[in-house]
Amino acid sequence: MHCERTGPNVLTLRHPVVEAGWSQRYLLIADVHFDNPLCDRKLLKRHLDEAKRDGAGVMCFGDWFDVMGGRSDPRRSKTGIRDAHNVDNYLDAVVDESAEYLAPYQGNLLMMADGNHESSIRKNVEVDLLEHLCRALQVQHMGYSGWVRLLFERAAVGGHRTQRRLFYHHGWGGGGPVTKGTINPSRVAPYVPDADIVVYGHIHEQWLFPIERQRCTDGGRLFFDKQVHVQLPTFKQEYTLDGGYHMEKGRGPKPMGAWWMEFYYNTGKPGDVGVRFEMAED
């Protein structure tokens, strides 16, 4: 695949050969909170190693960083900082370790988007941590919300091109203890009608919500398709019985892991390209 920035908020991924037996996987992650002691780095490494083994692209949709341990941050706590980061140049140490950790996966990592933790640091400390990390890794730094266009070309003579459009938004709110954010697809679908896939982070939940649609081509042909909404989980397990903010708010365990998104050759789908999703769990 070839990755390029084709607009301020648009990333384009080109797939030059789509034929029988072809497929391409992507690992979708968010809310890693890499520098927090509660981040499950073993689980993260397992998923990233699988992506590297299979030649899968990796996209991170916000909150790679946690960075709540700064001296001016009211959320800080002594237990919220790893020993390696308990230094005077705290933010530098977090970025440097992230770059070192991700270096083996540089060839797979396609983009990293802002989350509320990154935007909070930029607002309050006037430092764009994710820009520094993306620059070190030579990875596309995307905003809080944006688009990923996936273009597919047939290898056969006279082949044609098709595309799938992915819209992402890092997320907002708390998700709701009962709905777990499943109201959001009904809110978002009307204003992103061109999206085939919609990805969310932020609320540390995991679900897939397809919306069936009837469409009409320019030539008047009617057909059905799905707009698939995907909620990404987290790598930060805050459910600790000894206390803390998560427990004091009465919140339960959150799902850990990510989603795999795979495009594959399928003559029964528009442009001969199908897509399927699989939970990447522990």
XYZ file of C-alpha atoms in Angstrom:
282
model
C 0.000 0.000 0.000
C 1.070 3.603 -0.545
C 0.227 6.237 2.062
C 0.034 9.983 1.373
C -1.585 13.094 2.777
C -4.001 14.421 0.144
C -5.656 17.136 2.238
C -5.295 18.832 5.624
C -7.608 16.238 7.171
C -7.487 13.468 4.564
C -5.119 10.507 4.380
C -5.160 8.384 1.218
C -4.047 4.750 1.098
C -3.545 3.242 -2.363
C -3.721 -0.506 -3.038
C -2.352 -1.147 -6.553
C -3.230 -4.829 -7.038
C -6.610 -6.317 -6.138
C -7.092 -9.826 -7.532
C -8.107 -13.312 -6.476
C -6.506 -14.225 -3.145
C -5.664 -10.605 -2.269
C -6.262 -9.128 1.198
C -4.892 -6.328 3.351
C -5.226 -6.046 7.121
C -5.209 -2.960 9.327
C -4.850 -2.751 13.093
C -7.066 -0.019 14.553
C -6.028 1.181 18.015
C -6.894 4.060 20.322
C -6.541 5.092 23.954
C -3.250 3.312 24.474
C -2.178 5.677 27.305
C 1.308 4.313 26.728
C 3.085 6.160 29.538
C 0.557 5.238 32.238
C 1.583 2.374 34.555
C -1.799 0.755 33.896
C -1.124 0.413 30.148
C -0.925 -3.267 29.177
C 2.224 -3.076 27.078
C 2.451 -6.843 26.669
C -0.947 -6.901 24.973
C -0.030 -3.910 22.832
C 3.230 -5.543 21.740
C 1.444 -8.757 20.853
C -0.898 -6.923 18.508
C 1.865 -4.805 16.978
C 4.054 -7.865 16.444
C 1.179 -9.574 14.619
C 0.706 -6.490 12.447
C 4.408 -6.495 11.577
C 4.382 -10.216 10.799
C 1.380 -9.896 8.469
C 2.357 -6.608 6.818
C -0.696 -4.898 8.300
C -1.066 -1.149 8.478
C -1.504 0.402 11.936
C -3.653 3.447 12.657
C -3.899 5.088 16.085
C -6.984 7.236 16.647
C -6.009 9.332 19.641
C -4.658 9.187 23.192
C -1.440 7.359 22.502
C -0.180 9.449 25.407
C -1.598 9.733 28.909
C 0.738 12.497 30.231
C -1.233 13.467 33.335
C 1.824 13.473 35.591
C 3.117 16.995 34.970
C 3.628 19.241 37.977
C 0.956 21.678 36.751
C -1.650 19.013 36.010
C -4.388 18.785 38.683
C -4.958 15.115 37.714
C -1.424 14.074 38.596
C -0.596 11.392 41.163
C 2.650 9.770 42.196
C 1.346 6.345 41.176
C 0.405 7.652 37.733
C 3.997 8.040 36.538
C 6.361 5.274 35.500
C 9.771 5.325 37.155
C 11.444 6.000 33.801
C 9.428 9.206 33.437
C 9.945 10.536 36.944
C 12.536 13.042 35.766
C 12.766 16.802 35.324
C 12.213 16.569 31.550
C 9.092 14.446 32.028
C 7.450 15.146 28.658
C 10.700 14.616 26.750
C 11.152 11.256 28.440
C 7.640 10.140 27.471
C 8.139 11.080 23.816
C 11.602 9.514 23.645
C 10.437 6.195 25.085
C 7.421 6.149 22.753
C 9.669 6.685 19.732
C 12.004 3.905 20.852
C 9.105 1.527 21.483
C 7.446 2.175 18.112
C 10.637 2.180 16.029
C 10.388 -1.552 15.121
C 6.887 -0.928 13.734
C 7.710 2.240 11.824
C 7.091 0.512 8.492
C 3.570 -0.473 9.590
C 2.493 2.681 11.387
C 0.536 4.884 8.972
C -0.979 7.611 11.122
C -1.423 8.847 14.667
C -4.319 11.161 15.491
C -4.829 13.580 18.341
C -6.952 12.642 21.321
C -8.091 14.722 24.265
C -4.919 13.922 26.219
C -2.741 15.288 23.422
C -4.918 18.368 22.920
C -4.920 19.049 26.676
C -1.124 19.179 26.781
C -1.019 21.399 23.718
C -3.534 23.778 25.305
C -2.035 23.945 28.778
C 1.699 23.440 28.187
C 1.937 24.699 24.595
C 3.757 21.563 23.462
C 2.553 19.307 20.647
C 3.825 15.948 21.874
C 2.286 13.930 19.072
C 3.861 16.153 16.425
C 7.285 15.511 17.970
C 6.649 11.764 18.017
C 5.297 11.616 14.472
C 8.215 13.666 13.213
C 10.664 11.264 14.845
C 8.907 8.258 13.290
C 8.102 9.966 9.960
C 4.440 9.119 10.421
C 1.417 11.198 9.410
C 0.078 13.321 12.289
C -3.690 13.655 11.920
C -6.151 15.831 13.815
C -8.841 14.972 16.329
C -11.179 14.015 13.489
C -10.623 13.311 9.806
C -10.900 10.972 6.842
C -8.962 8.015 5.459
C -9.604 7.202 1.790
C -8.719 3.646 0.768
C -8.317 3.292 -3.013
C -8.259 -0.114 -4.720
C -7.255 -0.855 -8.303
C -7.893 -4.057 -10.239
C -4.820 -5.679 -11.789
C -6.637 -7.017 -14.857
C -6.588 -5.178 -18.183
C -9.446 -2.707 -18.216
C -9.707 -2.981 -14.453
C -11.375 -0.230 -12.528
C -10.846 1.608 -9.270
C -13.087 1.592 -6.240
C -12.726 3.151 -2.826
C -13.874 2.916 0.759
C -14.077 6.007 2.944
C -13.318 5.895 6.655
C -14.332 8.795 8.901
C -12.915 8.948 12.419
C -13.561 11.029 15.501
C -11.572 10.439 18.673
C -14.739 10.841 20.698
C -16.526 12.837 23.369
C -18.487 12.362 26.585
C -18.417 9.422 28.937
C -20.168 6.809 26.824
C -22.943 6.162 29.337
C -23.016 3.214 31.769
C -25.984 1.640 29.969
C -25.711 2.657 26.303
C -21.882 2.495 26.222
C -21.888 5.073 23.435
C -24.084 3.104 21.035
C -26.263 6.205 20.568
C -23.400 7.888 18.703
C -23.903 6.103 15.345
C -27.411 7.585 15.100
C -25.968 11.016 15.823
C -23.030 10.833 13.448
C -24.438 8.910 10.466
C -26.584 11.801 9.123
C -23.644 14.204 8.796
C -21.131 11.761 7.271
C -23.287 10.068 4.601
C -20.232 9.404 2.396
C -18.499 7.290 5.047
C -18.454 3.511 4.646
C -16.735 3.077 8.020
C -16.869 5.320 11.107
C -14.323 4.856 13.900
C -14.501 6.189 17.476
C -12.234 6.102 20.532
C -12.218 7.897 23.898
C -14.869 6.048 25.919
C -12.921 2.769 26.319
C -15.738 0.559 25.013
C -15.780 -2.029 22.221
C -18.595 -2.656 19.783
C -19.470 -2.798 16.104
C -22.708 -1.151 14.941
C -23.736 -1.622 11.272
C -26.369 0.640 9.723
C -28.116 -0.839 6.683
C -28.771 1.695 3.909
C -30.610 1.778 0.618
C -28.736 3.741 -2.041
C -29.533 5.038 -5.506
C -26.894 5.402 -8.222
C -26.743 8.314 -10.677
C -28.285 5.950 -13.218
C -31.249 5.137 -10.988
C -30.152 1.681 -9.849
C -31.084 0.849 -6.280
C -28.794 -1.156 -4.034
C -28.104 -1.823 -0.364
C -24.938 -1.280 1.619
C -23.801 -0.908 5.207
C -22.193 1.949 7.079
C -20.179 0.223 9.809
C -19.512 2.084 13.076
C -16.578 0.753 15.100
C -15.878 1.679 18.723
C -12.268 1.053 19.770
C -11.389 -0.198 23.268
C -8.337 0.723 25.343
C -5.017 -0.653 26.577
C -5.364 0.997 29.990
C -7.049 -1.195 32.615
C -8.186 1.149 35.378
C -10.300 -1.367 37.278
C -8.199 -1.751 40.427
C -10.016 -2.671 43.631
C -7.727 -0.623 45.851
C -9.289 2.599 44.589
C -8.583 5.500 42.301
C -10.719 7.776 40.141
C -12.206 4.945 38.073
C -13.348 2.948 41.113
C -14.620 5.981 43.007
C -16.924 6.738 40.076
C -18.360 3.223 40.251
C -17.110 2.186 36.825
C -16.597 -1.425 35.850
C -13.801 -3.134 33.901
C -13.272 -1.851 30.369
C -12.548 -3.994 27.288
C -8.902 -4.221 26.314
C -7.448 -4.616 22.849
C -8.219 -3.314 19.371
C -9.982 -4.143 16.110
C -8.624 -5.778 12.984
C -10.039 -4.405 9.718
C -9.386 -6.530 6.634
C -10.149 -5.733 3.008
C -10.278 -8.717 0.687
C -11.112 -9.707 -2.898
C -14.809 -10.502 -3.175
C -16.623 -10.473 -6.528
C -19.948 -10.108 -4.725
C -19.063 -6.659 -3.372
C -18.876 -3.280 -5.176
C -15.530 -3.016 -6.925
C -14.767 -6.620 -5.883
C -13.611 -5.403 -2.454
C -15.144 -6.676 0.767
C -14.340 -5.707 4.345
C -14.578 -7.599 7.599
C -13.761 -6.821 11.230
C -12.365 -8.978 13.996
C -11.745 -8.202 17.642
C -8.083 -8.124 18.598
C -8.360 -9.136 22.216
C -6.198 -10.516 24.951
